[in-house]
Amino acid sequence: MDAFIGEIRPFAFSFAPQGWLECNGQAVPIAQYQALAAIVGNTYGNPPNPQSFVLPNLNGQAAVGVGSSTAPGSAINWLLGSKHGTESATVSVSQIPSHNHTLVMEKLTSPIGSQANSLAVPVANSSWLARPAQVSGPDASAIIPNFTLAASGAQVDTTLHASTLGITGGNATHENRQPYLPLLYCICNDGLFPQHP
């Protein structure tokens, strides 16, 4: 079966057969490929000079059908020759799933001023973040690091202990592509000229 000029096919071998050109985004001369230039035009990029045109680039790219996206809430319109997506991405705060972090805290116990192990759940009137602003009772004279005493019921702004909440992550990108199998995509430059219906 003869191919149409401008038709793209994947091949399992490593070279473009006769009458085909690799789809790697290269610029080719119009004079040498007039029929293909008439079909493709400047759809796939701006040529380096008026005497050439650019072929589609499918190196590391996936082809999708033209038209509007059917994904819920998406307003993307897939235009012929337009480019979308990225090979890698950095996740932003708004994109990560809702989750919790362990809160590291210390419990003030007897004798006065001694510290117990870190807790995952605060203990009322004992943990730093759950202790009332006005310390009273047997531990009233205890020194609580990074905790400010105030009148009963007052709101206190204070700097928490450095290990209360930790920062993690390195802002590195992650692989953003589905499983893939590299093949050689080529475009036909010597075949049947497609006719509009």
C-alpha positions as a Markdown table, in Angstrom:
| # | Residue | x | y | z |
|---|---|---|---|---|
| 1 | Met | 0.0 | 0.0 | 0.0 |
| 2 | Asp | 1.5 | 3.4 | -1.0 |
| 3 | Ala | 1.8 | 6.0 | 1.7 |
| 4 | Phe | 0.4 | 9.5 | 1.6 |
| 5 | Ile | 3.0 | 12.4 | 1.5 |
| 6 | Gly | 3.0 | 13.8 | 5.0 |
| 7 | Glu | 2.0 | 10.4 | 6.6 |
| 8 | Ile | 4.0 | 9.5 | 9.7 |
| 9 | Arg | 4.8 | 5.9 | 10.6 |
| 10 | Pro | 6.9 | 4.2 | 13.3 |
| 11 | Phe | 9.6 | 1.8 | 12.2 |
| 12 | Ala | 11.4 | -0.9 | 14.1 |
| 13 | Phe | 14.7 | -0.4 | 12.4 |
| 14 | Ser | 17.3 | 2.4 | 12.8 |
| 15 | Phe | 17.1 | 4.2 | 9.4 |
| 16 | Ala | 14.6 | 6.1 | 7.3 |
| 17 | Pro | 13.6 | 4.0 | 4.3 |
| 18 | Gln | 13.7 | 5.5 | 0.8 |
| 19 | Gly | 11.0 | 8.1 | 0.3 |
| 20 | Trp | 10.9 | 8.8 | 4.1 |
| 21 | Leu | 12.5 | 11.3 | 6.4 |
| 22 | Glu | 13.2 | 11.1 | 10.1 |
| 23 | Cys | 10.8 | 13.1 | 12.4 |
| 24 | Asn | 13.5 | 14.8 | 14.4 |
| 25 | Gly | 12.5 | 18.4 | 13.9 |
| 26 | Gln | 15.1 | 19.1 | 11.2 |
| 27 | Ala | 14.8 | 21.9 | 8.6 |
| 28 | Val | 14.9 | 20.6 | 5.0 |
| 29 | Pro | 15.0 | 22.6 | 1.7 |
| 30 | Ile | 11.6 | 23.4 | 0.1 |
| 31 | Ala | 13.1 | 23.0 | -3.4 |
| 32 | Gln | 14.0 | 19.4 | -2.7 |
| 33 | Tyr | 10.7 | 18.4 | -1.0 |
| 34 | Gln | 8.2 | 20.7 | -2.7 |
| 35 | Ala | 5.2 | 18.4 | -2.3 |
| 36 | Leu | 5.8 | 17.7 | 1.4 |
| 37 | Ala | 6.4 | 21.5 | 2.0 |
| 38 | Ala | 3.1 | 22.2 | 0.4 |
| 39 | Ile | 1.3 | 19.9 | 2.9 |
| 40 | Val | 3.3 | 20.6 | 6.1 |
| 41 | Gly | 4.1 | 24.3 | 5.6 |
| 42 | Asn | 5.3 | 25.9 | 8.9 |
| 43 | Thr | 3.0 | 23.9 | 11.1 |
| 44 | Tyr | 5.9 | 22.3 | 13.0 |
| 45 | Gly | 8.2 | 25.2 | 13.6 |
| 46 | Asn | 9.7 | 28.3 | 12.2 |
| 47 | Pro | 12.4 | 27.5 | 9.6 |
| 48 | Pro | 15.9 | 29.0 | 9.8 |
| 49 | Asn | 15.5 | 30.6 | 6.4 |
| 50 | Pro | 12.6 | 31.2 | 3.9 |
| 51 | Gln | 13.9 | 28.4 | 1.6 |
| 52 | Ser | 13.3 | 25.6 | 4.2 |
| 53 | Phe | 10.6 | 24.2 | 6.4 |
| 54 | Val | 10.7 | 22.2 | 9.6 |
| 55 | Leu | 9.6 | 18.5 | 10.0 |
| 56 | Pro | 7.7 | 17.2 | 13.0 |
| 57 | Asn | 9.9 | 16.3 | 16.0 |
| 58 | Leu | 8.9 | 13.1 | 17.7 |
| 59 | Asn | 12.2 | 12.5 | 19.5 |
| 60 | Gly | 11.1 | 11.8 | 23.1 |
| 61 | Gln | 7.6 | 12.9 | 22.3 |
| 62 | Ala | 4.2 | 11.1 | 22.2 |
| 63 | Ala | 1.7 | 11.9 | 19.5 |
| 64 | Val | -1.9 | 12.7 | 20.5 |
| 65 | Gly | -5.0 | 13.3 | 18.4 |
| 66 | Val | -6.0 | 16.9 | 17.6 |
| 67 | Gly | -9.1 | 18.4 | 19.3 |
| 68 | Ser | -10.3 | 19.4 | 22.7 |
| 69 | Ser | -9.2 | 17.5 | 25.8 |
| 70 | Thr | -11.8 | 15.3 | 27.4 |
| 71 | Ala | -10.3 | 15.4 | 30.9 |
| 72 | Pro | -12.6 | 16.8 | 33.6 |
| 73 | Gly | -11.9 | 20.5 | 34.2 |
| 74 | Ser | -9.4 | 20.7 | 31.3 |
| 75 | Ala | -9.7 | 23.5 | 28.7 |
| 76 | Ile | -6.8 | 22.4 | 26.6 |
| 77 | Asn | -7.3 | 22.4 | 22.8 |
| 78 | Trp | -4.8 | 20.2 | 21.0 |
| 79 | Leu | -4.0 | 22.1 | 17.8 |
| 80 | Leu | -2.1 | 20.5 | 15.0 |
| 81 | Gly | 1.7 | 21.0 | 15.6 |
| 82 | Ser | 1.3 | 22.5 | 19.0 |
| 83 | Lys | 3.5 | 21.2 | 21.9 |
| 84 | His | 2.4 | 20.3 | 25.3 |
| 85 | Gly | 3.7 | 18.5 | 28.4 |
| 86 | Thr | 7.1 | 18.1 | 29.9 |
| 87 | Glu | 9.5 | 15.2 | 30.4 |
| 88 | Ser | 10.2 | 16.1 | 34.0 |
| 89 | Ala | 8.4 | 18.2 | 36.6 |
| 90 | Thr | 8.8 | 19.7 | 40.1 |
| 91 | Val | 5.7 | 19.1 | 42.3 |
| 92 | Ser | 4.3 | 22.3 | 43.9 |
| 93 | Val | 2.6 | 22.5 | 47.3 |
| 94 | Ser | -0.9 | 22.7 | 45.6 |
| 95 | Gln | -0.3 | 19.4 | 43.8 |
| 96 | Ile | 0.8 | 17.1 | 46.6 |
| 97 | Pro | -1.8 | 15.0 | 48.4 |
| 98 | Ser | -3.2 | 16.2 | 51.7 |
| 99 | His | -1.2 | 14.6 | 54.5 |
| 100 | Asn | 0.0 | 15.0 | 58.1 |
| 101 | His | 3.5 | 15.5 | 59.6 |
| 102 | Thr | 4.6 | 14.2 | 63.0 |
| 103 | Leu | 4.9 | 17.0 | 65.5 |
| 104 | Val | 8.0 | 16.6 | 67.7 |
| 105 | Met | 7.6 | 17.9 | 71.2 |
| 106 | Glu | 8.9 | 17.3 | 74.7 |
| 107 | Lys | 6.9 | 16.6 | 77.9 |
| 108 | Leu | 7.8 | 18.5 | 81.1 |
| 109 | Thr | 7.7 | 16.1 | 84.0 |
| 110 | Ser | 8.9 | 15.8 | 87.6 |
| 111 | Pro | 11.4 | 16.5 | 89.0 |
| 112 | Ile | 11.1 | 20.1 | 87.9 |
| 113 | Gly | 12.9 | 20.8 | 84.6 |
| 114 | Ser | 13.5 | 17.2 | 83.5 |
| 115 | Gln | 12.5 | 16.2 | 79.9 |
| 116 | Ala | 10.9 | 13.0 | 78.8 |
| 117 | Asn | 11.0 | 11.4 | 75.3 |
| 118 | Ser | 9.4 | 13.1 | 72.2 |
| 119 | Leu | 5.7 | 12.6 | 71.8 |
| 120 | Ala | 3.6 | 12.1 | 68.7 |
| 121 | Val | 0.4 | 13.3 | 70.4 |
| 122 | Pro | 0.4 | 16.4 | 72.7 |
| 123 | Val | -0.5 | 15.9 | 76.4 |
| 124 | Ala | -2.7 | 18.7 | 77.9 |
| 125 | Asn | -0.8 | 21.1 | 80.2 |
| 126 | Ser | 2.4 | 19.1 | 79.8 |
| 127 | Ser | 3.6 | 19.5 | 76.2 |
| 128 | Trp | 5.1 | 22.7 | 75.0 |
| 129 | Leu | 2.4 | 23.4 | 72.5 |
| 130 | Ala | -0.5 | 22.4 | 74.8 |
| 131 | Arg | 0.7 | 24.1 | 78.0 |
| 132 | Pro | -1.3 | 27.2 | 79.1 |
| 133 | Ala | 0.3 | 30.6 | 78.8 |
| 134 | Gln | 0.4 | 31.0 | 82.6 |
| 135 | Val | 2.3 | 28.1 | 84.1 |
| 136 | Ser | 1.0 | 27.1 | 87.6 |
| 137 | Gly | 1.2 | 24.2 | 90.0 |
| 138 | Pro | 4.3 | 22.3 | 91.0 |
| 139 | Asp | 6.2 | 23.2 | 87.8 |
| 140 | Ala | 5.5 | 27.0 | 88.0 |
| 141 | Ser | 9.1 | 27.8 | 88.4 |
| 142 | Ala | 10.4 | 25.4 | 85.7 |
| 143 | Ile | 12.2 | 27.0 | 82.7 |
| 144 | Ile | 10.5 | 26.0 | 79.4 |
| 145 | Pro | 12.8 | 26.6 | 76.4 |
| 146 | Asn | 11.3 | 29.0 | 73.8 |
| 147 | Phe | 8.1 | 29.5 | 75.9 |
| 148 | Thr | 7.0 | 33.0 | 77.0 |
| 149 | Leu | 5.1 | 33.5 | 80.3 |
| 150 | Ala | 2.1 | 35.8 | 80.2 |
| 151 | Ala | -1.0 | 36.8 | 82.1 |
| 152 | Ser | -3.7 | 34.1 | 82.4 |
| 153 | Gly | -5.7 | 33.9 | 79.1 |
| 154 | Ala | -3.3 | 36.0 | 77.1 |
| 155 | Gln | -2.3 | 35.1 | 73.6 |
| 156 | Val | 1.5 | 34.6 | 73.3 |
| 157 | Asp | 3.5 | 34.6 | 70.1 |
| 158 | Thr | 6.8 | 32.7 | 70.5 |
| 159 | Thr | 9.4 | 30.9 | 68.5 |
| 160 | Leu | 9.1 | 27.2 | 68.8 |
| 161 | His | 12.0 | 24.9 | 69.4 |
| 162 | Ala | 14.0 | 24.3 | 66.2 |
| 163 | Ser | 13.2 | 20.6 | 66.1 |
| 164 | Thr | 9.4 | 21.1 | 66.5 |
| 165 | Leu | 8.8 | 20.9 | 62.8 |
| 166 | Gly | 11.4 | 20.0 | 60.2 |
| 167 | Ile | 11.9 | 20.9 | 56.6 |
| 168 | Thr | 12.5 | 18.2 | 54.0 |
| 169 | Gly | 12.7 | 17.8 | 50.3 |
| 170 | Gly | 15.2 | 19.1 | 47.7 |
| 171 | Asn | 13.0 | 20.7 | 44.9 |
| 172 | Ala | 14.3 | 18.1 | 42.5 |
| 173 | Thr | 12.4 | 17.2 | 39.4 |
| 174 | His | 10.9 | 13.7 | 38.8 |
| 175 | Glu | 10.3 | 11.6 | 35.8 |
| 176 | Asn | 7.0 | 12.6 | 34.2 |
| 177 | Arg | 6.6 | 10.1 | 31.3 |
| 178 | Gln | 4.5 | 7.0 | 31.0 |
| 179 | Pro | 6.3 | 3.6 | 30.2 |
| 180 | Tyr | 7.5 | 3.9 | 26.6 |
| 181 | Leu | 9.3 | 2.0 | 23.8 |
| 182 | Pro | 11.5 | 4.1 | 21.5 |
| 183 | Leu | 10.8 | 3.5 | 17.8 |
| 184 | Leu | 11.9 | 5.5 | 14.7 |
| 185 | Tyr | 9.2 | 7.8 | 13.5 |
| 186 | Cys | 9.5 | 8.9 | 9.8 |
| 187 | Ile | 7.4 | 11.1 | 7.5 |
| 188 | Cys | 6.7 | 10.2 | 3.9 |
| 189 | Asn | 8.0 | 12.6 | 1.3 |
| 190 | Asp | 7.6 | 10.4 | -1.8 |
| 191 | Gly | 4.1 | 8.9 | -2.2 |
| 192 | Leu | 0.5 | 9.8 | -3.0 |
| 193 | Phe | -0.5 | 13.5 | -2.7 |
| 194 | Pro | -3.5 | 13.6 | -0.3 |
| 195 | Gln | -6.6 | 15.1 | -1.8 |
| 196 | His | -9.1 | 17.1 | 0.3 |
| 197 | Pro | -12.6 | 15.5 | 0.3 |
